[in-house]
Amino acid sequence: MAKIEILINGRQTGTAARTLEALVKDHAAGDLRVATALNGHFVPVARRATTPIEAGDSVEIVSARQGG
Amino acid sequence: MNIRDQGLHAPKALSLYGTAVESRLLLGTAGYPSPAILEDAVKASGASVVTVSLRREAAGGKIGERFLDLIRDLNVLVLPNTAGCRTAREAITTAQMARELFETDWVKLEVIGNDDTLQPDVFGLVEAATALTADGFKVFPYTTEDLSVAERLQRAGCEVIMPWAAPIGSGRGLANVSALRSLRAYFPDVKLIIDAGIGAPSHAAMAMELGYDAVLLNTAVAKAANPVAMADAFALSIKAGRLGFEAGLMPARDMAVPSTPVAGTPFFDID
């Protein structure tokens, strides 16, 4: 499938993924626990498979970190 | 057995949003020399609650996985923050992501208004607190000592309010003691937690002596020459300050009052 250009964590990236679930699988190898947002809005795990990715989208993929 | 276990009095139990919390010290997890030292410091602190955050996952990274496992092994409650968020919208989305990842509806809400002071954007803070409370979150807002803002936060549904002592990471202690006193007096039933700016155990003890319910700190422990010993020191000071508050501090006076009885003083001439 042709690649489309999107932003992943602020970086311009080409991807063949067309759903958020596919994108997460490409980006975070294996079954890493991550949370996602699409164009500034939270997308829960259960909705990733049915959330389409389109050219120009901005996706955040985050994981747990130390914090104050 | 350490000295803490030998005390005859234990401070009253603390409850945050209906959850019993054993320690009145909430500890941040950032900036420690190593994960092992973080682990030992949390144990030494006796903290029942630690703060955590979310950051962008690098492709294929395992950092988040390792950290989640470490936190789970510590067997403490986690309080995810929205550190670095600059708008209510960013903070709300971050809180929603944190709720899913850390499996908790607690959130330390930060909406930052200024890069140099890291002071809260209190307008965005109230906006985000209102939206998150409506969405079922239990919000712990990081705010200034401003009473009117605290009132708005309480009206938004916050049962806990966390005023700063001084800017994050500054270690300056309680910069505005009189305002913090007013806040405590004005909100006797709100859980007030000092968050940010604590540099020394004495600062934390003073916050507790003012009647604050708990203290949240990070840098003072993480950046100490010996973080584990400092965690222990803060645990002691917070317990001491709280016990002092509960025991009832004597009022301060401008002039001396002799503590030894005056009656019967030898060589005392009665006029």
Short mmCIF file of C-alpha atoms in Angstrom, two decimals, chain B residues 39-165:
data_model
loop_
_atom_site.label_atom_id
_atom_site.label_comp_id
_atom_site.label_asym_id
_atom_site.label_seq_id
_atom_site.Cartn_x
_atom_site.Cartn_y
_atom_site.Cartn_z
CA GLU B 39 13.58 2.06 44.31
CA ASP B 40 15.53 2.34 47.57
CA ALA B 41 14.54 5.98 48.02
CA VAL B 42 10.82 5.20 47.63
CA LYS B 43 11.15 2.42 50.19
CA ALA B 44 13.10 4.62 52.62
CA SER B 45 10.56 7.42 52.24
CA GLY B 46 7.69 5.16 53.20
CA ALA B 47 5.66 6.96 50.52
CA SER B 48 2.33 5.36 49.66
CA VAL B 49 1.92 7.50 46.54
CA VAL B 50 4.47 8.25 43.81
CA THR B 51 4.09 10.55 40.84
CA VAL B 52 4.76 9.35 37.29
CA SER B 53 4.41 10.77 33.79
CA LEU B 54 3.93 9.98 30.13
CA ARG B 55 6.47 10.66 27.42
CA ARG B 56 6.73 9.97 23.71
CA GLU B 57 7.73 6.40 23.03
CA ALA B 58 10.76 6.04 20.76
CA ALA B 59 10.28 3.39 18.08
CA GLY B 60 10.54 -0.08 19.60
CA GLY B 61 11.64 1.33 22.96
CA LYS B 62 11.31 -0.64 26.15
CA ILE B 63 11.88 2.17 28.60
CA GLY B 64 8.22 2.54 29.49
CA GLU B 65 7.82 -1.20 30.03
CA ARG B 66 10.76 -1.36 32.42
CA PHE B 67 9.49 1.64 34.36
CA LEU B 68 5.96 0.23 34.66
CA ASP B 69 7.41 -3.01 36.02
CA LEU B 70 9.57 -1.14 38.52
CA ILE B 71 6.61 0.87 39.79
CA ARG B 72 4.42 -2.20 40.06
CA ASP B 73 7.07 -3.95 42.19
CA LEU B 74 7.11 -1.00 44.60
CA ASN B 75 3.47 -1.71 45.46
CA VAL B 76 2.50 1.96 45.80
CA LEU B 77 -0.33 4.08 44.43
CA VAL B 78 0.57 6.04 41.30
CA LEU B 79 -0.38 9.62 40.63
CA PRO B 80 0.24 10.39 36.93
CA ASN B 81 1.03 14.01 36.13
CA THR B 82 0.40 16.17 33.08
CA ALA B 83 3.82 17.83 33.35
CA GLY B 84 4.79 20.01 30.42
CA CYS B 85 1.24 20.61 29.21
CA ARG B 86 0.56 24.24 28.30
CA THR B 87 -3.13 24.21 27.55
CA ALA B 88 -6.21 22.70 29.12
CA ARG B 89 -6.72 20.66 25.94
CA GLU B 90 -3.22 19.11 26.14
CA ALA B 91 -3.62 18.37 29.83
CA ILE B 92 -7.03 16.73 29.33
CA THR B 93 -5.75 14.45 26.54
CA THR B 94 -2.64 13.60 28.56
CA ALA B 95 -4.77 12.75 31.60
CA GLN B 96 -6.96 10.48 29.49
CA MET B 97 -3.90 8.66 28.11
CA ALA B 98 -2.48 8.34 31.64
CA ARG B 99 -5.73 6.92 33.00
CA GLU B 100 -5.59 4.12 30.47
CA LEU B 101 -1.88 3.38 30.82
CA PHE B 102 -1.59 3.55 34.61
CA GLU B 103 -5.12 2.24 35.27
CA THR B 104 -6.02 5.01 37.72
CA ASP B 105 -8.44 7.92 37.69
CA TRP B 106 -6.10 10.00 39.84
CA VAL B 107 -4.29 12.79 38.01
CA LYS B 108 -1.84 15.45 39.15
CA LEU B 109 -3.05 18.24 36.92
CA GLU B 110 -0.38 20.64 35.68
CA VAL B 111 -1.03 23.34 33.12
CA ILE B 112 2.15 25.37 32.84
CA GLY B 113 1.91 29.08 32.14
CA ASN B 114 5.50 30.26 32.19
CA ASP B 115 8.75 28.61 31.10
CA ASP B 116 10.98 30.36 33.63
CA THR B 117 8.92 29.98 36.77
CA LEU B 118 6.93 26.90 35.70
CA GLN B 119 4.02 28.54 37.45
CA PRO B 120 0.59 27.18 36.69
CA ASP B 121 -1.67 28.81 34.11
CA VAL B 122 -4.48 28.97 36.63
CA PHE B 123 -7.13 29.77 34.00
CA GLY B 124 -6.29 26.66 31.97
CA LEU B 125 -5.98 24.73 35.23
CA VAL B 126 -9.55 25.51 36.32
CA GLU B 127 -10.84 24.77 32.82
CA ALA B 128 -9.08 21.38 32.71
CA ALA B 129 -10.05 20.51 36.31
CA THR B 130 -13.70 21.18 35.49
CA ALA B 131 -13.63 18.99 32.38
CA LEU B 132 -11.67 16.16 34.01
CA THR B 133 -13.85 16.03 37.12
CA ALA B 134 -16.92 15.81 34.88
CA ASP B 135 -15.17 12.91 33.10
CA GLY B 136 -14.77 10.99 36.38
CA PHE B 137 -11.19 11.93 37.23
CA LYS B 138 -10.00 12.59 40.76
CA VAL B 139 -8.00 15.71 40.19
CA PHE B 140 -4.96 16.82 42.21
CA PRO B 141 -4.36 20.32 40.80
CA TYR B 142 -0.90 21.89 41.04
CA THR B 143 -1.67 25.55 41.68
CA THR B 144 -0.37 28.73 43.27
CA GLU B 145 -1.26 29.85 46.80
CA ASP B 146 -4.01 32.11 45.38
CA LEU B 147 -7.18 31.70 47.42
CA SER B 148 -9.62 32.67 44.67
CA VAL B 149 -8.14 30.09 42.32
CA ALA B 150 -8.37 27.46 45.05
CA GLU B 151 -12.05 28.35 45.46
CA ARG B 152 -12.64 27.83 41.74
CA LEU B 153 -10.85 24.49 41.90
CA GLN B 154 -12.94 23.38 44.85
CA ARG B 155 -16.10 24.42 43.03
CA ALA B 156 -14.88 22.42 40.03
CA GLY B 157 -14.97 19.34 42.25
CA CYS B 158 -11.39 19.07 43.52
CA GLU B 159 -11.27 17.47 46.97
CA VAL B 160 -7.50 17.91 46.99
CA ILE B 161 -5.66 21.14 46.16
CA MET B 162 -1.90 21.36 45.80
CA PRO B 163 -0.41 24.86 46.15
CA TRP B 164 3.27 25.34 45.42
CA ALA B 165 5.71 26.36 48.14
#
